[in-house]
PDB file of C-alpha atoms and ligand atoms in Angstrom:
ATOM      1  CA  MET A   1      18.965 -54.025 -29.285  1.00  0.00           C
ATOM      2  CA  TYR A   2      20.247 -50.793 -30.332  1.00  0.00           C
ATOM      3  CA  PRO A   3      18.132 -47.942 -30.496  1.00  0.00           C
ATOM      4  CA  ASN A   4      16.481 -47.542 -34.442  1.00  0.00           C
ATOM      5  CA  ILE A   5      18.128 -43.515 -34.571  1.00  0.00           C
ATOM      6  CA  PRO A   6      17.108 -42.601 -38.296  1.00  0.00           C
ATOM      7  CA  LEU A   7      13.501 -43.982 -37.188  1.00  0.00           C
ATOM      8  CA  MET A   8      13.178 -42.100 -33.851  1.00  0.00           C
ATOM      9  CA  ALA A   9      14.323 -38.938 -35.721  1.00  0.00           C
ATOM     10  CA  LEU A  10      11.466 -38.956 -38.323  1.00  0.00           C
ATOM     11  CA  THR A  11       9.116 -40.037 -35.680  1.00  0.00           C
ATOM     12  CA  ALA A  12      10.156 -36.668 -33.247  1.00  0.00           C
ATOM     13  CA  GLY A  13      10.383 -34.313 -37.154  1.00  0.00           C
ATOM     14  CA  LEU A  14       6.961 -35.902 -38.313  1.00  0.00           C
ATOM     15  CA  LEU A  15       5.527 -34.642 -34.408  1.00  0.00           C
ATOM     16  CA  VAL A  16       7.168 -31.324 -34.648  1.00  0.00           C
ATOM     17  CA  ILE A  17       5.640 -30.665 -38.471  1.00  0.00           C
ATOM     18  CA  THR A  18       2.166 -31.928 -36.554  1.00  0.00           C
ATOM     19  CA  VAL A  19       2.169 -29.526 -33.823  1.00  0.00           C
ATOM     20  CA  MET A  20       3.469 -26.808 -35.906  1.00  0.00           C
ATOM     21  CA  VAL A  21       0.503 -27.560 -38.495  1.00  0.00           C
ATOM     22  CA  ALA A  22      -2.318 -27.387 -35.870  1.00  0.00           C
ATOM     23  CA  ALA A  23      -1.022 -24.278 -34.656  1.00  0.00           C
ATOM     24  CA  LEU A  24      -1.464 -22.406 -37.272  1.00  0.00           C
ATOM     25  CA  VAL A  25      -5.046 -24.146 -38.721  1.00  0.00           C
ATOM     26  CA  LEU A  26      -6.297 -23.150 -35.204  1.00  0.00           C
ATOM     27  CA  SER A  27      -4.948 -19.887 -34.781  1.00  0.00           C
ATOM     28  CA  GLY A  28      -6.407 -19.083 -38.412  1.00  0.00           C
ATOM     29  CA  THR A  29      -9.816 -20.146 -37.310  1.00  0.00           C
ATOM     30  CA  SER A  30     -11.473 -18.217 -34.165  1.00  0.00           C
ATOM     31  CA  GLY A  31      -9.488 -15.048 -32.678  1.00  0.00           C
ATOM     32  CA  GLY A  32      -5.852 -14.723 -34.636  1.00  0.00           C
ATOM     33  CA  PRO A  33      -4.732 -12.009 -36.840  1.00  0.00           C
ATOM     34  CA  HIS A  34      -6.621 -13.134 -39.732  1.00  0.00           C
ATOM     35  CA  ASP A  35     -10.079 -13.256 -37.727  1.00  0.00           C
ATOM     36  CA  ARG A  36     -12.353 -10.290 -39.613  1.00  0.00           C
ATOM     37  CA  SER A  37     -15.397 -11.188 -37.132  1.00  0.00           C
ATOM     38  CA  PRO A  38     -15.721  -8.089 -35.256  1.00  0.00           C
ATOM     39  CA  GLY A  39     -15.285  -8.541 -31.764  1.00  0.00           C
ATOM     40  CA  ARG A  40     -16.153 -12.273 -31.170  1.00  0.00           C
ATOM     41  CA  PRO A  41     -14.817 -13.019 -27.788  1.00  0.00           C
ATOM     42  CA  ALA A  42     -12.546 -16.547 -26.955  1.00  0.00           C
ATOM     43  CA  LYS A  43     -14.420 -19.186 -25.423  1.00  0.00           C
ATOM     44  CA  ARG A  44     -13.959 -20.049 -21.748  1.00  0.00           C
ATOM     45  CA  HIS A  45     -11.378 -22.668 -22.213  1.00  0.00           C
ATOM     46  CA  ASP A  46     -10.716 -21.993 -25.319  1.00  0.00           C
ATOM     47  CA  HIS A  47      -6.508 -22.800 -25.948  1.00  0.00           C
ATOM     48  CA  ARG A  48      -6.331 -21.010 -29.089  1.00  0.00           C
ATOM     49  CA  PRO A  49      -5.531 -17.605 -27.709  1.00  0.00           C
ATOM     50  CA  VAL A  50      -2.684 -19.951 -25.581  1.00  0.00           C
ATOM     51  CA  LEU A  51      -0.971 -21.062 -29.575  1.00  0.00           C
ATOM     52  CA  ALA A  52      -1.428 -17.530 -31.217  1.00  0.00           C
ATOM     53  CA  GLY A  53       0.565 -16.139 -28.395  1.00  0.00           C
ATOM     54  CA  LEU A  54       3.411 -18.822 -29.613  1.00  0.00           C
ATOM     55  CA  LEU A  55       3.063 -17.461 -32.610  1.00  0.00           C
ATOM     56  CA  THR A  56       2.863 -13.874 -32.488  1.00  0.00           C
ATOM     57  CA  GLY A  57       5.705 -14.058 -29.888  1.00  0.00           C
ATOM     58  CA  THR A  58       3.860 -11.874 -27.411  1.00  0.00           C
ATOM     59  CA  GLY A  59       2.624 -13.541 -24.265  1.00  0.00           C
ATOM     60  CA  ALA A  60      -1.315 -13.293 -25.561  1.00  0.00           C
ATOM     61  CA  GLY A  61      -3.535 -14.054 -28.024  1.00  0.00           C
ATOM     62  CA  THR A  62      -3.915 -11.822 -31.393  1.00  0.00           C
ATOM     63  CA  MET A  63      -2.174  -9.318 -33.000  1.00  0.00           C
ATOM     64  CA  ARG A  64      -4.799  -5.838 -32.397  1.00  0.00           C
ATOM     65  CA  ALA A  65      -3.473  -2.233 -33.597  1.00  0.00           C
ATOM     66  CA  ILE A  66      -3.970   0.547 -31.444  1.00  0.00           C
ATOM     67  CA  ARG A  67      -4.335   4.328 -31.891  1.00  0.00           C
ATOM     68  CA  GLY A  68      -3.212   7.625 -30.288  1.00  0.00           C
ATOM     69  CA  ALA A  69      -2.676  11.000 -30.568  1.00  0.00           C
ATOM     70  CA  THR A  70      -1.907  13.913 -28.049  1.00  0.00           C
ATOM     71  CA  GLN A  71      -1.260  17.246 -28.468  1.00  0.00           C
ATOM     72  CA  ALA A  72       2.602  18.575 -27.150  1.00  0.00           C
ATOM     73  CA  ASP A  73       2.452  22.205 -25.169  1.00  0.00           C
ATOM     74  CA  GLY A  74       5.532  23.402 -27.779  1.00  0.00           C
ATOM     75  CA  ASN A  75       8.365  21.652 -29.710  1.00  0.00           C
ATOM     76  CA  ASP A  76      10.871  21.566 -27.002  1.00  0.00           C
ATOM     77  CA  ARG A  77      12.361  18.420 -25.906  1.00  0.00           C
ATOM     78  CA  ASP A  78      10.773  18.530 -22.192  1.00  0.00           C
ATOM     79  CA  SER A  79       6.910  18.675 -24.016  1.00  0.00           C
ATOM     80  CA  ILE A  80       7.319  16.119 -26.269  1.00  0.00           C
ATOM     81  CA  LEU A  81       8.146  13.757 -23.563  1.00  0.00           C
ATOM     82  CA  GLU A  82       6.253  14.227 -21.257  1.00  0.00           C
ATOM     83  CA  ALA A  83       2.989  14.024 -23.573  1.00  0.00           C
ATOM     84  CA  THR A  84       4.561  11.093 -25.567  1.00  0.00           C
ATOM     85  CA  THR A  85       5.041   9.497 -22.403  1.00  0.00           C
ATOM     86  CA  GLU A  86       1.606  10.350 -20.665  1.00  0.00           C
ATOM     87  CA  LEU A  87      -0.040   9.120 -24.236  1.00  0.00           C
ATOM     88  CA  LEU A  88       1.771   5.987 -23.635  1.00  0.00           C
ATOM     89  CA  ALA A  89       0.751   5.255 -20.208  1.00  0.00           C
ATOM     90  CA  GLU A  90      -2.485   5.394 -21.142  1.00  0.00           C
ATOM     91  CA  VAL A  91      -2.647   3.082 -23.726  1.00  0.00           C
ATOM     92  CA  MET A  92      -0.620   0.450 -21.870  1.00  0.00           C
ATOM     93  CA  ASN A  93      -3.182   1.015 -19.030  1.00  0.00           C
ATOM     94  CA  ARG A  94      -6.545   1.034 -21.226  1.00  0.00           C
ATOM     95  CA  ASN A  95      -5.810  -1.921 -22.455  1.00  0.00           C
ATOM     96  CA  GLY A  96      -4.091  -4.437 -19.699  1.00  0.00           C
ATOM     97  CA  LEU A  97      -0.448  -4.361 -21.327  1.00  0.00           C
ATOM     98  CA  THR A  98       2.759  -4.591 -20.630  1.00  0.00           C
ATOM     99  CA  THR A  99       5.416  -3.850 -22.642  1.00  0.00           C
ATOM    100  CA  ASP A 100       6.175  -7.898 -23.129  1.00  0.00           C
ATOM    101  CA  ASP A 101       2.926  -7.549 -25.198  1.00  0.00           C
ATOM    102  CA  ILE A 102       3.704  -4.947 -27.352  1.00  0.00           C
ATOM    103  CA  ILE A 103       4.822  -6.015 -31.062  1.00  0.00           C
ATOM    104  CA  SER A 104       6.034  -2.864 -32.432  1.00  0.00           C
ATOM    105  CA  VAL A 105       5.290   1.183 -32.077  1.00  0.00           C
ATOM    106  CA  LEU A 106       4.845   3.734 -35.083  1.00  0.00           C
ATOM    107  CA  PHE A 107       4.772   7.653 -34.358  1.00  0.00           C
ATOM    108  CA  THR A 108       4.390  11.009 -35.905  1.00  0.00           C
ATOM    109  CA  SER A 109       5.438  13.770 -35.574  1.00  0.00           C
ATOM    110  CA  THR A 110       3.428  16.939 -37.145  1.00  0.00           C
ATOM    111  CA  PRO A 111       6.388  18.706 -38.640  1.00  0.00           C
ATOM    112  CA  ASP A 112       6.274  21.761 -36.793  1.00  0.00           C
ATOM    113  CA  LEU A 113       7.695  19.063 -33.701  1.00  0.00           C
ATOM    114  CA  THR A 114      11.610  19.037 -34.427  1.00  0.00           C
ATOM    115  CA  ALA A 115      13.474  18.820 -31.015  1.00  0.00           C
ATOM    116  CA  GLU A 116      13.268  15.422 -30.266  1.00  0.00           C
ATOM    117  CA  PHE A 117      11.804  11.563 -31.665  1.00  0.00           C
ATOM    118  CA  PRO A 118       8.696  10.754 -29.623  1.00  0.00           C
ATOM    119  CA  ALA A 119      10.463   7.544 -29.669  1.00  0.00           C
ATOM    120  CA  LEU A 120      13.278   8.290 -26.594  1.00  0.00           C
ATOM    121  CA  ALA A 121      10.288   8.972 -24.406  1.00  0.00           C
ATOM    122  CA  ALA A 122       9.178   4.568 -24.814  1.00  0.00           C
ATOM    123  CA  ARG A 123      13.132   4.101 -24.440  1.00  0.00           C
ATOM    124  CA  LYS A 124      12.900   5.526 -21.314  1.00  0.00           C
ATOM    125  CA  ALA A 125       9.774   4.024 -20.280  1.00  0.00           C
ATOM    126  CA  GLY A 126      11.605   0.842 -20.841  1.00  0.00           C
ATOM    127  CA  PHE A 127       9.747  -0.330 -24.250  1.00  0.00           C
ATOM    128  CA  HIS A 128      13.876  -1.526 -24.970  1.00  0.00           C
ATOM    129  CA  ASP A 129      13.697  -4.112 -26.756  1.00  0.00           C
ATOM    130  CA  VAL A 130      10.639  -3.299 -29.439  1.00  0.00           C
ATOM    131  CA  PRO A 131      11.246  -1.896 -32.591  1.00  0.00           C
ATOM    132  CA  LEU A 132      10.369   1.919 -33.023  1.00  0.00           C
ATOM    133  CA  LEU A 133      10.241   4.379 -35.786  1.00  0.00           C
ATOM    134  CA  CYS A 134       9.427   8.122 -35.899  1.00  0.00           C
ATOM    135  CA  ALA A 135       8.288   9.883 -38.818  1.00  0.00           C
ATOM    136  CA  VAL A 136       6.430  13.010 -40.427  1.00  0.00           C
ATOM    137  CA  GLU A 137       2.794  13.592 -40.458  1.00  0.00           C
ATOM    138  CA  ILE A 138       1.590  14.836 -44.141  1.00  0.00           C
ATOM    139  CA  ASP A 139       1.439  18.232 -43.696  1.00  0.00           C
ATOM    140  CA  VAL A 140      -2.417  19.102 -44.254  1.00  0.00           C
ATOM    141  CA  PRO A 141      -3.609  22.826 -44.047  1.00  0.00           C
ATOM    142  CA  GLY A 142      -4.353  23.873 -41.687  1.00  0.00           C
ATOM    143  CA  ALA A 143      -4.548  20.363 -39.637  1.00  0.00           C
ATOM    144  CA  LEU A 144      -4.103  20.609 -35.524  1.00  0.00           C
ATOM    145  CA  PRO A 145      -0.772  21.756 -35.159  1.00  0.00           C
ATOM    146  CA  ARG A 146       1.854  19.956 -32.503  1.00  0.00           C
ATOM    147  CA  VAL A 147       0.517  16.572 -32.255  1.00  0.00           C
ATOM    148  CA  VAL A 148       2.232  12.799 -31.743  1.00  0.00           C
ATOM    149  CA  ARG A 149       0.375  10.193 -32.661  1.00  0.00           C
ATOM    150  CA  LEU A 150       0.904   6.812 -32.021  1.00  0.00           C
ATOM    151  CA  MET A 151       0.242   3.018 -33.154  1.00  0.00           C
ATOM    152  CA  VAL A 152       0.962   0.677 -31.355  1.00  0.00           C
ATOM    153  CA  HIS A 153       0.667  -3.138 -32.334  1.00  0.00           C
ATOM    154  CA  ALA A 154       0.564  -5.907 -29.574  1.00  0.00           C
ATOM    155  CA  GLY A 155      -0.850  -8.992 -29.099  1.00  0.00           C
ATOM    156  CA  THR A 156      -4.153  -9.048 -26.363  1.00  0.00           C
ATOM    157  CA  ASP A 157      -6.701 -11.797 -26.061  1.00  0.00           C
ATOM    158  CA  ARG A 158      -9.237  -8.985 -26.085  1.00  0.00           C
ATOM    159  CA  PRO A 159     -11.684  -8.294 -29.392  1.00  0.00           C
ATOM    160  CA  ARG A 160     -11.129  -5.453 -31.146  1.00  0.00           C
ATOM    161  CA  ALA A 161     -14.541  -3.830 -30.524  1.00  0.00           C
ATOM    162  CA  GLN A 162     -13.080  -3.503 -26.441  1.00  0.00           C
ATOM    163  CA  ILE A 163      -9.389  -1.949 -27.682  1.00  0.00           C
ATOM    164  CA  GLN A 164      -9.356   1.400 -26.363  1.00  0.00           C
ATOM    165  CA  HIS A 165      -7.941   4.424 -28.309  1.00  0.00           C
ATOM    166  CA  VAL A 166      -6.842   7.189 -27.184  1.00  0.00           C
ATOM    167  CA  TYR A 167      -6.610  10.592 -28.217  1.00  0.00           C
ATOM    168  CA  LEU A 168      -5.246  13.197 -25.322  1.00  0.00           C
ATOM    169  CA  ARG A 169      -5.553  16.570 -24.602  1.00  0.00           C
ATOM    170  CA  GLY A 170      -6.367  18.518 -28.181  1.00  0.00           C
ATOM    171  CA  ALA A 171      -5.377  15.905 -30.028  1.00  0.00           C
ATOM    172  CA  ALA A 172      -8.969  14.924 -28.410  1.00  0.00           C
ATOM    173  CA  ARG A 173     -10.624  16.549 -30.334  1.00  0.00           C
ATOM    174  CA  LEU A 174      -9.816  14.514 -33.779  1.00  0.00           C
ATOM    175  CA  ARG A 175     -11.123  11.126 -34.130  1.00  0.00           C
ATOM    176  CA  GLN A 176     -14.707  11.306 -31.287  1.00  0.00           C
ATOM    177  CA  ASP A 177     -15.262   8.444 -32.428  1.00  0.00           C
ATOM    178  CA  ILE A 178     -12.869   5.579 -31.734  1.00  0.00           C
ATOM    179  CA  ALA A 179     -11.285   7.308 -28.648  1.00  0.00           C
ATOM    180  CA  GLY A 180     -11.760   5.462 -25.579  1.00  0.00           C
TER     181      GLY A 180
HETATM  182  O1  LIG B 201      -6.340   9.568 -35.831  1.00  0.00           O
HETATM  183  C1  LIG B 201      -5.623  10.568 -35.797  1.00  0.00           C
HETATM  184  O2  LIG B 201      -4.933  11.131 -35.240  1.00  0.00           O
HETATM  185  C2  LIG B 201      -6.720  11.798 -36.945  1.00  0.00           C
HETATM  186  O3  LIG B 201      -6.191  12.538 -37.151  1.00  0.00           O
HETATM  187  C3  LIG B 201      -7.137  11.232 -37.884  1.00  0.00           C
HETATM  188  C4  LIG B 201      -6.066  10.796 -39.019  1.00  0.00           C
HETATM  189  C5  LIG B 201      -7.617   9.749 -39.987  1.00  0.00           C
HETATM  190  O4  LIG B 201      -7.874  10.997 -40.628  1.00  0.00           O
HETATM  191  O5  LIG B 201      -7.641   8.396 -40.252  1.00  0.00           O
HETATM  192  C6  LIG B 201      -6.055  11.480 -40.080  1.00  0.00           C
HETATM  193  C7  LIG B 201      -4.287  11.753 -40.092  1.00  0.00           C
HETATM  194  C8  LIG B 201      -3.590  10.687 -39.479  1.00  0.00           C
HETATM  195  O6  LIG B 201      -2.223  10.180 -39.754  1.00  0.00           O
HETATM  196  C9  LIG B 201      -4.033   9.361 -39.139  1.00  0.00           C
HETATM  197  C10 LIG B 201      -5.560   9.373 -38.704  1.00  0.00           C
END
């Protein structure tokens, strides 16, 4: 009696497709990246964050965006790296994140900060395999000088209402409405 190889392959293929479709459907129904209901917590024994985690490629839950900003003391390498390192550490700590949870980080510097890329601070802090990008902020007349801003995308089980956005030093005045 020989095993029916084509039938076994077909069965295995159908099983894989079924699991993938189930994961997609479940992650889209609640707590997934397309969930527009603000702050709806996951159920106690909810398996959906795990499936969503598989889809985000991180250890956990839904992809969330976290904002932050700080002000460097001056346009020199040490000041930019020091301010950025502090900001990143606060974002990670206040939101209970590890580098495994991070999907990407986008930085901007005001046009007066040219001495160093803020991304270097992230690499020094261990974000080696995280996609990073730096850009120049819009040069709005009268805007706060020497500001490093960031946007972190991370996989997390926290509902959006519990995300802590971090504004430090002189940048604390920028978004008093959302700063944690
Ligand atoms: O959140 C900040 O860092 C701000 O300065 C505020 C603000 C905004 O108006 O929403 C302005 C400019 C930045 O590009 C991002 C956001």
